[in-house]
CSV table of C-alpha atoms in Angstrom, one decimal:
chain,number,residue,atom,x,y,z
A,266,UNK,CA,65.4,-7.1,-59.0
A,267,UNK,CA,64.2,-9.0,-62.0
A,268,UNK,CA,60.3,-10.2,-61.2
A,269,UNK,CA,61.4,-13.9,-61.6
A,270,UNK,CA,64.2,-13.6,-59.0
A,271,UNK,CA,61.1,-11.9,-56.6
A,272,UNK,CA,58.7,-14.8,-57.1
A,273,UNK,CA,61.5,-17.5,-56.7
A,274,UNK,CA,62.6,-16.0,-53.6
A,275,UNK,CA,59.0,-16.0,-52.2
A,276,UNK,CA,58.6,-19.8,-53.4
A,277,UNK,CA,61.5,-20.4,-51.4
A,278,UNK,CA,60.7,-18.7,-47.8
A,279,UNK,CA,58.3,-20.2,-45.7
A,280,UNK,CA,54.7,-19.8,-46.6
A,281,UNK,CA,52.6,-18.0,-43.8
A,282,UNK,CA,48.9,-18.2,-44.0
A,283,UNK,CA,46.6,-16.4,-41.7
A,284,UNK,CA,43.4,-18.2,-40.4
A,285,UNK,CA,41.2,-17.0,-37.0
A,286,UNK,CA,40.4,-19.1,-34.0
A,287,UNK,CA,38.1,-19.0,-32.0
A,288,UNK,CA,38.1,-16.0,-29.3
A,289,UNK,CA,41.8,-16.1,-30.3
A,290,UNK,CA,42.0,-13.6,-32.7
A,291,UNK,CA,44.3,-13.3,-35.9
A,292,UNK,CA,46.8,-16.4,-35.5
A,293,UNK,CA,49.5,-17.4,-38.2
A,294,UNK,CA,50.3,-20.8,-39.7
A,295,UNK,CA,53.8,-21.3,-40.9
A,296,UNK,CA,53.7,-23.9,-43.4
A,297,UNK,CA,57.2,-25.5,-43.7
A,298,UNK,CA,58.2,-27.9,-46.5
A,299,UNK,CA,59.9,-30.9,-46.2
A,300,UNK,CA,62.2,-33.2,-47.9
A,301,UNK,CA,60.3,-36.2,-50.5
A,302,UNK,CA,62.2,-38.3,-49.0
A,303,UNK,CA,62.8,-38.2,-45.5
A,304,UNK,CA,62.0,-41.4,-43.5
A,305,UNK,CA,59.2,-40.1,-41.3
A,306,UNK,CA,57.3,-38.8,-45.1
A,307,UNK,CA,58.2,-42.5,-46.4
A,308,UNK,CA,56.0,-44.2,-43.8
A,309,UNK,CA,53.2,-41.4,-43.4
A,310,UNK,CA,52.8,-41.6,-47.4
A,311,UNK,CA,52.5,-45.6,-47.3
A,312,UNK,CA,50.3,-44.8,-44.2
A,313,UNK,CA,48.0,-42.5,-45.6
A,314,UNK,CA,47.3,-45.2,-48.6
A,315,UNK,CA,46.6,-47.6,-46.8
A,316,UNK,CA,43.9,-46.0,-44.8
A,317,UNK,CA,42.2,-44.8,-47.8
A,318,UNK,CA,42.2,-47.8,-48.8
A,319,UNK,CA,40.4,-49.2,-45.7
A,320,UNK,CA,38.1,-46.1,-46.2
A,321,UNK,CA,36.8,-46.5,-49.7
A,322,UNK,CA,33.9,-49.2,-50.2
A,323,UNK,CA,33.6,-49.4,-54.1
A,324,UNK,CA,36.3,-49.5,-57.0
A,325,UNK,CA,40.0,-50.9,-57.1
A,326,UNK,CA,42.9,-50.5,-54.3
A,327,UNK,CA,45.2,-47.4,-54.8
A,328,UNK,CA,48.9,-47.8,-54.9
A,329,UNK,CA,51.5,-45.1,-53.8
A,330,UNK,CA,53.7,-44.1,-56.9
A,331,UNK,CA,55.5,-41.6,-55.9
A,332,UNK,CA,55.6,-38.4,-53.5
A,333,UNK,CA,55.3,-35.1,-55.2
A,334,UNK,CA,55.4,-32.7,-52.2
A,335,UNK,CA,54.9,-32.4,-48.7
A,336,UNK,CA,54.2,-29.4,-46.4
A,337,UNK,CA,54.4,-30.0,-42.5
A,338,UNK,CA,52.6,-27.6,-40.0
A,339,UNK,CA,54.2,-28.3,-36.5
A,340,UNK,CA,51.8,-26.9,-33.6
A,341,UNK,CA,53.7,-27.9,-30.4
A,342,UNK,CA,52.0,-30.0,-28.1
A,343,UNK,CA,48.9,-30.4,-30.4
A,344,UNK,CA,51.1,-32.1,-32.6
A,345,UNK,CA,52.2,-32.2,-36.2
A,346,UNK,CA,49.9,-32.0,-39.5
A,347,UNK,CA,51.4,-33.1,-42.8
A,348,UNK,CA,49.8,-32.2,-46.1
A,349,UNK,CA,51.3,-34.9,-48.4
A,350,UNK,CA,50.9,-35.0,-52.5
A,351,UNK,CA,51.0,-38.0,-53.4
A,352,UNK,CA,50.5,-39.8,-57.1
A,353,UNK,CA,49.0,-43.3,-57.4
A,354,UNK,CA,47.9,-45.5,-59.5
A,355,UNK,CA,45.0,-48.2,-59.6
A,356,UNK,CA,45.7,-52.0,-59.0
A,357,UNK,CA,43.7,-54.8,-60.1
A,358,UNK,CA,42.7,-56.0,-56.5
A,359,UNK,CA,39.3,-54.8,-55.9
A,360,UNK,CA,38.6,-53.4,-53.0
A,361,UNK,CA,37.1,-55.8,-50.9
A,362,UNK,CA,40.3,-58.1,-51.4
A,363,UNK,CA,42.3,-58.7,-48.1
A,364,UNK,CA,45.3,-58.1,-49.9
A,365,UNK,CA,47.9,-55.3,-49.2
A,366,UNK,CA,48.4,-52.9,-52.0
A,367,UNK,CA,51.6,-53.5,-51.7
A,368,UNK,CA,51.5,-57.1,-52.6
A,369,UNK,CA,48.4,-56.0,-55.7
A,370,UNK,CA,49.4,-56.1,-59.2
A,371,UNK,CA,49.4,-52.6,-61.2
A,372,UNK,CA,47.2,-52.6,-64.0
A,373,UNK,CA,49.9,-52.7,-66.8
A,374,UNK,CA,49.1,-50.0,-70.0
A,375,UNK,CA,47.6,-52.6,-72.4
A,376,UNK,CA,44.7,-52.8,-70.2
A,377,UNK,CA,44.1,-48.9,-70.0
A,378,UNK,CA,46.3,-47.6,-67.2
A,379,UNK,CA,44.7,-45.4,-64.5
A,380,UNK,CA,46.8,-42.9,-62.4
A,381,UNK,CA,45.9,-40.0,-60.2
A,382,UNK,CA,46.6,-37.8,-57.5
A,383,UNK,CA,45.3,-37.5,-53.9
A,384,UNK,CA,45.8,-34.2,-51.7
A,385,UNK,CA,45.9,-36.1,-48.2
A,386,UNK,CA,46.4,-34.7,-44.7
A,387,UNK,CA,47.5,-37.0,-42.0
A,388,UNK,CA,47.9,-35.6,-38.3
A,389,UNK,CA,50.0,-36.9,-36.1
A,390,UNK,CA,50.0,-36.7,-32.2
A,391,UNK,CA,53.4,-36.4,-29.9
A,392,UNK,CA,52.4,-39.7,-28.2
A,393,UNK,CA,53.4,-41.2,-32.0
A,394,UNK,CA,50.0,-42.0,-33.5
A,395,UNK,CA,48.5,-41.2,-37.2
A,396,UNK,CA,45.1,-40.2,-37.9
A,397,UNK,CA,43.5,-39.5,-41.9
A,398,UNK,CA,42.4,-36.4,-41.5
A,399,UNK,CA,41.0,-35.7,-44.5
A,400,UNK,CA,41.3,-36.8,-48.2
A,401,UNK,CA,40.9,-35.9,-52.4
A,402,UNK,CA,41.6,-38.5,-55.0
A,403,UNK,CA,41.1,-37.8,-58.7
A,404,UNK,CA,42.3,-40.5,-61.2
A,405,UNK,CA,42.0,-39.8,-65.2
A,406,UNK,CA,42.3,-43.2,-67.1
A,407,UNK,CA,45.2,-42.7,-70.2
A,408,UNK,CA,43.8,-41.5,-73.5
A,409,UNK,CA,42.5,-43.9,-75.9
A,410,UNK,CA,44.8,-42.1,-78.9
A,411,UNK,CA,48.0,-42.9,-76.6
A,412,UNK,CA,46.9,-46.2,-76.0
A,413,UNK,CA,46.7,-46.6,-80.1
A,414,UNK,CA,49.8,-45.6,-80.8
A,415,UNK,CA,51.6,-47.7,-78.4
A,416,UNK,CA,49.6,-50.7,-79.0
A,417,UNK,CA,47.2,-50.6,-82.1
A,418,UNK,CA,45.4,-54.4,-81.3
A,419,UNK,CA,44.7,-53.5,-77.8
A,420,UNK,CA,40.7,-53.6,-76.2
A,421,UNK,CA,40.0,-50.3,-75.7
A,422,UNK,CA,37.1,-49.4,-72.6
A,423,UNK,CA,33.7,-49.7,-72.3
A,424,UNK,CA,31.0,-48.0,-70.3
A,425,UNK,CA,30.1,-50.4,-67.3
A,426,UNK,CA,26.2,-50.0,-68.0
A,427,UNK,CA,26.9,-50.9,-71.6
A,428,UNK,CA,24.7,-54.2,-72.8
A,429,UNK,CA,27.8,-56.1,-74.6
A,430,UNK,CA,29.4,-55.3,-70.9
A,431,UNK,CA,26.2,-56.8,-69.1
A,432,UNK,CA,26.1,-59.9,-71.5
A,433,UNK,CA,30.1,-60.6,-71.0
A,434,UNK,CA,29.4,-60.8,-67.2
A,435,UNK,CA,26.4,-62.8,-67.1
A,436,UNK,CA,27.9,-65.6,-70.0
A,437,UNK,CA,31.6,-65.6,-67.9
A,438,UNK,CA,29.3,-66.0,-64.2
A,439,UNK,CA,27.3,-68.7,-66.2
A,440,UNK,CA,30.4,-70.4,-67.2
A,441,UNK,CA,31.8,-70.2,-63.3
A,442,UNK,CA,28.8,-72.2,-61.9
A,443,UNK,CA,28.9,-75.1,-63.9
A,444,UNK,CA,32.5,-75.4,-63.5
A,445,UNK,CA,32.3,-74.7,-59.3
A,446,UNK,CA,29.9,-75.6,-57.0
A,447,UNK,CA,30.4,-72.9,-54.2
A,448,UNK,CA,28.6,-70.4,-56.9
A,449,UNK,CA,25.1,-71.5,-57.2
A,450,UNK,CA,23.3,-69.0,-55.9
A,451,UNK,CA,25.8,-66.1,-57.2
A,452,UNK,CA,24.3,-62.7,-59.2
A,453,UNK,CA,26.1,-59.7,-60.5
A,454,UNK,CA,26.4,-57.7,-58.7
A,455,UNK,CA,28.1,-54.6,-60.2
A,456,UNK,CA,30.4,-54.0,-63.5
A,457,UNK,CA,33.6,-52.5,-62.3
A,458,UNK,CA,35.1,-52.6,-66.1
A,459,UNK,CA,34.9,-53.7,-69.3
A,460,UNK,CA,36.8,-53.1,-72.2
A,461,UNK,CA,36.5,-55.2,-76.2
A,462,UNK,CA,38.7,-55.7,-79.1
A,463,UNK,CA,38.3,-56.3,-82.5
A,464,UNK,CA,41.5,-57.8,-83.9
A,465,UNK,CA,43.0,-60.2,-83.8
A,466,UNK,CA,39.8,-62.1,-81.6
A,467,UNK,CA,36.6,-60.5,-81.0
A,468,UNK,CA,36.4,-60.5,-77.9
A,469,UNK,CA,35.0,-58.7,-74.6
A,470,UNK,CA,36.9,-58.3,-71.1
A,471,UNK,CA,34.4,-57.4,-67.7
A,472,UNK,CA,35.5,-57.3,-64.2
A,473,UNK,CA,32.6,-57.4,-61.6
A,474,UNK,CA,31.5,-58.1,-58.1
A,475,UNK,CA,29.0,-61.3,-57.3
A,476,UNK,CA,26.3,-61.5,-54.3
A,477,UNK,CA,23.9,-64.2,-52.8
A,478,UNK,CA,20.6,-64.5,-54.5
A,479,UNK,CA,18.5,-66.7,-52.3
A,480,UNK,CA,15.7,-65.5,-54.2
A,481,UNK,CA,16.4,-67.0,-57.4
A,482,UNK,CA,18.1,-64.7,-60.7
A,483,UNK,CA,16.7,-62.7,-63.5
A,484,UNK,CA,17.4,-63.8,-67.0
A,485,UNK,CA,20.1,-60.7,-67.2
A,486,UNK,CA,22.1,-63.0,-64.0
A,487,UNK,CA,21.0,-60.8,-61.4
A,488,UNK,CA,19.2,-61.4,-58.2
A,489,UNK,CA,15.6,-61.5,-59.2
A,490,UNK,CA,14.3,-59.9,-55.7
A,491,UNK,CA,16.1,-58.5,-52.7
A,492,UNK,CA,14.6,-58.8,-49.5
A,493,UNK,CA,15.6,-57.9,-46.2
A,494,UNK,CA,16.5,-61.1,-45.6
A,495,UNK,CA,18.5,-61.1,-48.7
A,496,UNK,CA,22.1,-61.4,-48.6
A,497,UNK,CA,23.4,-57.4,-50.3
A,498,UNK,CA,27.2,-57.5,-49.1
A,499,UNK,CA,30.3,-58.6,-51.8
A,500,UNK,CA,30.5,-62.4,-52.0
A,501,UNK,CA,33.6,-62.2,-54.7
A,502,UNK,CA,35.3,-61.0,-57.2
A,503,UNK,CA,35.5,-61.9,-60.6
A,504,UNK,CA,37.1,-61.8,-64.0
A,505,UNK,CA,36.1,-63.2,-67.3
A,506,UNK,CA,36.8,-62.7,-70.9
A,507,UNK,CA,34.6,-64.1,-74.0
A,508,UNK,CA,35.6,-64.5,-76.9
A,509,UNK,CA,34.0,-65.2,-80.0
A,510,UNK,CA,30.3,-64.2,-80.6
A,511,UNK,CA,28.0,-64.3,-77.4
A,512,UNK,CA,25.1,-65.3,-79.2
A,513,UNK,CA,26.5,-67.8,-81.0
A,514,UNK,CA,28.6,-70.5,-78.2
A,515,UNK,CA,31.0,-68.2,-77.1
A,516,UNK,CA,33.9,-69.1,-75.5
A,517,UNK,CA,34.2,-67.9,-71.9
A,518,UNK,CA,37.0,-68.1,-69.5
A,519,UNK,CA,36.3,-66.9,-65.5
A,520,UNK,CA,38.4,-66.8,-62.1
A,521,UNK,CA,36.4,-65.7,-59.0
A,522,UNK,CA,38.0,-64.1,-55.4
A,523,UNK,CA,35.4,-65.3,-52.9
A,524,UNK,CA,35.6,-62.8,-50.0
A,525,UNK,CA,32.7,-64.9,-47.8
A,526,UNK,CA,32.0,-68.4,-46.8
A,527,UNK,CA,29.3,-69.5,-48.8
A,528,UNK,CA,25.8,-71.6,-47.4
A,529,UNK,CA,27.0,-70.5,-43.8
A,530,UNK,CA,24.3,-70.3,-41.2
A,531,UNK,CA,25.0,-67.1,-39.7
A,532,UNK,CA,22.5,-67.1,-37.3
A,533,UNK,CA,23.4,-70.6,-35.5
A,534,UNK,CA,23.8,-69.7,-32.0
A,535,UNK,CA,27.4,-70.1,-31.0
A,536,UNK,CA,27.6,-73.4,-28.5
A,537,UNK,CA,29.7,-73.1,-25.6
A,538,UNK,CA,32.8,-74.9,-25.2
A,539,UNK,CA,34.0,-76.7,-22.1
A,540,UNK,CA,36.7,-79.7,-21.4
A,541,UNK,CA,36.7,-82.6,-20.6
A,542,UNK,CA,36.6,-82.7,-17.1
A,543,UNK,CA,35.2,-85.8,-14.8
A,544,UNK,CA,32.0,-85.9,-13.9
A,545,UNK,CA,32.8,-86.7,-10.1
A,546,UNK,CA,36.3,-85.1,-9.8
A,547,UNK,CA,38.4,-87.1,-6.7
A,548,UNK,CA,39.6,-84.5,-4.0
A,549,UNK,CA,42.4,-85.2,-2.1
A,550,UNK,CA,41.9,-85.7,1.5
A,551,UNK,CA,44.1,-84.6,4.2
A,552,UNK,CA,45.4,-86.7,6.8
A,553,UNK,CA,44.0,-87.5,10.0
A,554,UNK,CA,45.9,-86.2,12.7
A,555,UNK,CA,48.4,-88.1,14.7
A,556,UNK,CA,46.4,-88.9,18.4
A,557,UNK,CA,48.3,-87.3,21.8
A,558,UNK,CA,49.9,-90.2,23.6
A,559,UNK,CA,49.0,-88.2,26.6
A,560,UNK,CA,45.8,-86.9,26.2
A,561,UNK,CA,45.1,-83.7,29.3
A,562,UNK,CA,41.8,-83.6,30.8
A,563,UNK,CA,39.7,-81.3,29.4
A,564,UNK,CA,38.3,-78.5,31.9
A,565,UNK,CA,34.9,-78.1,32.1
A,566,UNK,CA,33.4,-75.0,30.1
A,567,UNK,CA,32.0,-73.2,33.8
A,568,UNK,CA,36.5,-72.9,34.6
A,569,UNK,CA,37.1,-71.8,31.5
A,570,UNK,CA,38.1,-68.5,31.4
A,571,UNK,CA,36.3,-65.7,28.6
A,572,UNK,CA,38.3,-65.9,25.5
A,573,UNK,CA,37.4,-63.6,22.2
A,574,UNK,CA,38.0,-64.7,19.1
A,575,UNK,CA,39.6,-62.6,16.5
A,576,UNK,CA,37.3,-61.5,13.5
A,577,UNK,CA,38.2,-63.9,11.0
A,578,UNK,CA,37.5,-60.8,8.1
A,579,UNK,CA,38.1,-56.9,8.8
A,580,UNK,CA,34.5,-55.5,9.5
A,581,UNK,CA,34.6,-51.6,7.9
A,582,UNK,CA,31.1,-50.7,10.2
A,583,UNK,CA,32.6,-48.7,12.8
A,584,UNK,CA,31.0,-48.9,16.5
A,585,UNK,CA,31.7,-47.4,19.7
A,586,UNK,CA,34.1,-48.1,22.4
A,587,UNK,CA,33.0,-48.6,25.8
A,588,UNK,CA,33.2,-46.1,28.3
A,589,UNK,CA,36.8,-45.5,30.2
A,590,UNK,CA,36.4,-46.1,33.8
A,591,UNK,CA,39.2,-43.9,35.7
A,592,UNK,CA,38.5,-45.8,38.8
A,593,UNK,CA,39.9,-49.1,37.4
A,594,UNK,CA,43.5,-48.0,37.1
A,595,UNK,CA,43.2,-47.4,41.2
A,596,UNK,CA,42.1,-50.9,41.7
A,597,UNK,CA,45.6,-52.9,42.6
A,598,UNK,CA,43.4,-55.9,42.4
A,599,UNK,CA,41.7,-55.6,38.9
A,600,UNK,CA,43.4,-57.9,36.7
A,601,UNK,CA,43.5,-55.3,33.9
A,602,UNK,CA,45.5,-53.0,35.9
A,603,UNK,CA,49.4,-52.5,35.6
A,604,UNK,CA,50.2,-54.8,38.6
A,605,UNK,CA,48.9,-58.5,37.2
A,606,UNK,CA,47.5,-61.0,39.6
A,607,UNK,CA,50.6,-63.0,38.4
A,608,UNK,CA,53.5,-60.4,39.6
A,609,UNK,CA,51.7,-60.0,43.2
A,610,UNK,CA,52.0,-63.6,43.5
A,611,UNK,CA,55.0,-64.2,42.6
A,612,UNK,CA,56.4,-60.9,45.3
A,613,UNK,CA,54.3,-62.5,47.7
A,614,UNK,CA,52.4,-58.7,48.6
A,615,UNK,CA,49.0,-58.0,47.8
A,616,UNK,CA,48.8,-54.1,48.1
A,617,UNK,CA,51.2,-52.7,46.2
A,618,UNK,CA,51.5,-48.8,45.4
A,619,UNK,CA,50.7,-48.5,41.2
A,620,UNK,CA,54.2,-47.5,39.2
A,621,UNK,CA,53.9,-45.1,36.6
A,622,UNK,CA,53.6,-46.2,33.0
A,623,UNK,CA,56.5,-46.5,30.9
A,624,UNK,CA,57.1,-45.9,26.7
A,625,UNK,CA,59.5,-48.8,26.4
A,626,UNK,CA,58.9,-52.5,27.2
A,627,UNK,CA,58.5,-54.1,30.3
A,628,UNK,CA,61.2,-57.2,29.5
A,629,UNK,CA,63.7,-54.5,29.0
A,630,UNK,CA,63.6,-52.4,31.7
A,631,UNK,CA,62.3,-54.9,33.9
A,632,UNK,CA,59.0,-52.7,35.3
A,633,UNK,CA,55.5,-53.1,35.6
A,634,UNK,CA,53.8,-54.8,33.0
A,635,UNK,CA,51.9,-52.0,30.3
A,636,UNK,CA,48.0,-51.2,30.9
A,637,UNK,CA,46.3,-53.4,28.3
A,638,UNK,CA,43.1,-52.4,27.1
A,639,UNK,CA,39.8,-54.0,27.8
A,640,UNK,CA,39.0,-57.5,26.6
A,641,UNK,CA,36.0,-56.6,24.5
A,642,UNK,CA,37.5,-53.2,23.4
A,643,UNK,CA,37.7,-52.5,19.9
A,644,UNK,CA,39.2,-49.3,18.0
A,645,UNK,CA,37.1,-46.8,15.9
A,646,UNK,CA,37.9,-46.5,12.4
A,647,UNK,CA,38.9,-43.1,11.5
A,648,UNK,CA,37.9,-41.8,8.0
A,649,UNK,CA,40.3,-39.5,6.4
A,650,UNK,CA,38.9,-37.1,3.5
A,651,UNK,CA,40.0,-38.1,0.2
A,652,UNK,CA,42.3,-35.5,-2.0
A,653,UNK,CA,40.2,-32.7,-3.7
A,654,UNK,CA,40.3,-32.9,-7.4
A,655,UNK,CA,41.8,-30.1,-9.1
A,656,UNK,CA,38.9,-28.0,-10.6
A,657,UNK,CA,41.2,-26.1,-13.1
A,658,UNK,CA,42.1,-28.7,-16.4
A,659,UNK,CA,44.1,-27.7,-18.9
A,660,UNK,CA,42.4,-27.6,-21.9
A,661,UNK,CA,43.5,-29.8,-24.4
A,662,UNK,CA,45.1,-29.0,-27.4
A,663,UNK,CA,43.4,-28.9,-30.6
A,664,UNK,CA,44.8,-29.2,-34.0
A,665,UNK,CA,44.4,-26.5,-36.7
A,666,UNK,CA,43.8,-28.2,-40.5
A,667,UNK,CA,43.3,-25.8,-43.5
A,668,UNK,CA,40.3,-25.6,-45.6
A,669,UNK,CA,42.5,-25.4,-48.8
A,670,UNK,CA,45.0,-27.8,-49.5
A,671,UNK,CA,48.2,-25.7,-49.9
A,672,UNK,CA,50.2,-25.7,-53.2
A,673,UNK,CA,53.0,-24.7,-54.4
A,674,UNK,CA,56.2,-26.0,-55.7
A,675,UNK,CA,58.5,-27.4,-53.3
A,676,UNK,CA,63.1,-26.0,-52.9
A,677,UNK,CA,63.9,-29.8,-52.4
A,678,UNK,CA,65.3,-31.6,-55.2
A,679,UNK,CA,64.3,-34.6,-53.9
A,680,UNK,CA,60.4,-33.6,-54.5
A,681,UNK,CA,59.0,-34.8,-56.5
A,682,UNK,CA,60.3,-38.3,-55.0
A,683,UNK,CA,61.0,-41.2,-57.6
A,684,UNK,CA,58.5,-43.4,-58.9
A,685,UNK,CA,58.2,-46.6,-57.3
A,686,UNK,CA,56.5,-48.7,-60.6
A,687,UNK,CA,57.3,-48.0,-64.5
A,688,UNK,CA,54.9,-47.0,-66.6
A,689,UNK,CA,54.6,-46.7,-70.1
């Protein structure tokens, strides 16, 4: 078999990688790959973008191009990892902008296109959630000689620490402030990018970030001092251009993204709010009760028999019962006995032999009225045991991620997947 055949064949199997575990022993990894453009890689791709996005603090917003491979690694109950390959390129929304990516502008060639590539791993759980695992983004800006030769008149980059770049943001700041009044205390903050031409303007291009200077600026239009009580953090965005000679009345044009309120008093304490209720609210009274036409006479309180009221809230202290007295059920004259002081009456006989107790009702069988217990009698709460937890868990299931990304081409035609912008 020809050698190419071999390592085609071997490209197109499954790629098994061995790693070791912990007390496990020797465990493979089957790698599978997966289509570019399945529906579940579609929305982990745009996923996986957008948290990096949320994860980077400095620089521009990435923007998915295009996926060039994917490799899944399905581990049962622990879930599914999926190394994605995806190719990107850099928007003009800084990153501080609360923007979408998706709604960002691309930087077009003229202006020096920057694309790259980031090696992401995104795991996802069998309850249907996504985590960013891990991530690697390099971005190469085009060549100047390409640049050239498609357009010969266009500015070309700068270094951001570059004076002509430090002048071009301080003169396009300058001319913000006197045309707004939310910028008064605003510095530069840092250079994001500059670029200059020559033909057919002089001019200079700088992209930058502004902060508070409550301090006061340097000459250079930064903060002069920064104190603890200094405000650091991104106040904006902004873009200016400058054309003509900056020492001699240059021209400068400037549009600012503020990302924070300015002159807000952060430490105001936050008032409580209430509505507008009455100050002596009107409560409804009930009515008074209808009088008895024929009012009984009251008994006095020495003929009143003992009553006991019933606990108006469950008490959980448990007490003990009083003692049980057999000699009470013998009494035929004790009122608590079977044989009531009202059914001797009635039968006209005072000494009546004591019928046994019966399960089922008096009213239906007609018998003796049922024992009742004593009038202060209460029962004792018995407390069961609650259930023992299980001591064994089952340990939960933990994800295995590679230390190297893994490579490779991938038997799907539709990898690489197509691009989603056009580029020059």
């Amino acid at each position: 078999m020809h050698k190419s055949t071999l390592v085609l064949l071997l490209q197109l199997t499954i790629q098994t990688l061995c790693v070791y575990g912990d007390g496990v022993g020797l465990a493979p990894i089957e790698l599978a790959p997966i289509p570019c453009n399945d529906k579940a890689v579609e929305k982990l791709s745009r996923l996986a973008v957008t948290y990096i996005n949320e994860d980077r603090d400095d620089g521009y917003k990435f923007a998915l191009n295009r996926v060039a491979n994917v490799h899944l690694h399905a581990q049962g109950p622990a879930g599914n990892v999926y190394y994605l390959d995806l190719d990107v390129l850099e928007t003009k929304c800084h990153i501080g902008s609360p923007k979408p990516w998706k709604r960002c502008d691309i930087r077009p060639f003229m202006e020096t296109q920057i694309s790259g590539n980031c090696n992401t791993t995104i795991f996802h759980t069998t309850e249907g959630y996504s985590y960013l695992y891990s991530y690697d983004c390099t971005l190469v800006p085009d060549r100047p000689e390409k640049l050239q030769q498609t357009c010969p008149t266009c500015p070309l980059l700068l270094p951001t620490d570059n004076s002509e770049a430090q002048d071009a943001a301080r003169i396009s700041l300058a001319a913000y402030k006197r045309q707004s009044t939310l910028g008064a205390s605003l510095g530069v903050k840092k250079v994001l990018r500059a670029s200059k031409q020559v033909a057919p303007v002089k001019a200079s291009f700088v992209e930058y970030t502004v902060q508070q200077c409550p301090e006061g600026l340097m000459h250079r239009g930064r903060c002069q001092r920064l104190t603890p009580h200094s405000d650091t953090e991104t106040a904006g965005f902004c873009t200016g251009a400058v054309y003509g000679d900056m020492n001699a009345h240059p021209d400068a044009q400037t549009s600012c993204e503020m990302y924070k309120l300015q002159n807000v008093d952060i430490l105001r304490p936050v008032e409580a709010q209430g509505h507008d209720l009455p100050i002596n609210p009107i409560h409804p009274t009930p009515p008074s009760p209808i009088p008895d036409p024929d009012p009984q006479p009251v008994p006095s309180e020495s003929t009143l028999p003992p009553t006991v009221q019933p606990p108006s809230s469950f008490d959980p202290t448990p007490f003990d019962a009083l003692p049980f007295d057999p000699s009470v059920l013998d009494d035929p004259f004790n009122p608590l006995t079977s044989s009531s002081s009202e059914s001797a009456e009635g039968s006209g006989q005072t000494n009546q032999p004591r019928q046994p107790v019966s399960d089922s009702s008096s009213e239906e069988i007609g018998g003796p009225v049922a024992l009742r217990p004593p009038v202060n009698f209460r029962y004792r709460m018995s407390f069961r045991k609650k259930r023992q937890v299980l001591t064994e868990v089952a340990a939960p299931h933990t994800p295995i991620f590679l230390s190297d990304f893994p490579s490779g081409t991938s038997p799907f035609r539709s990898c690489p997947g197509p691009a989603r912008y056009t580029t020059v």
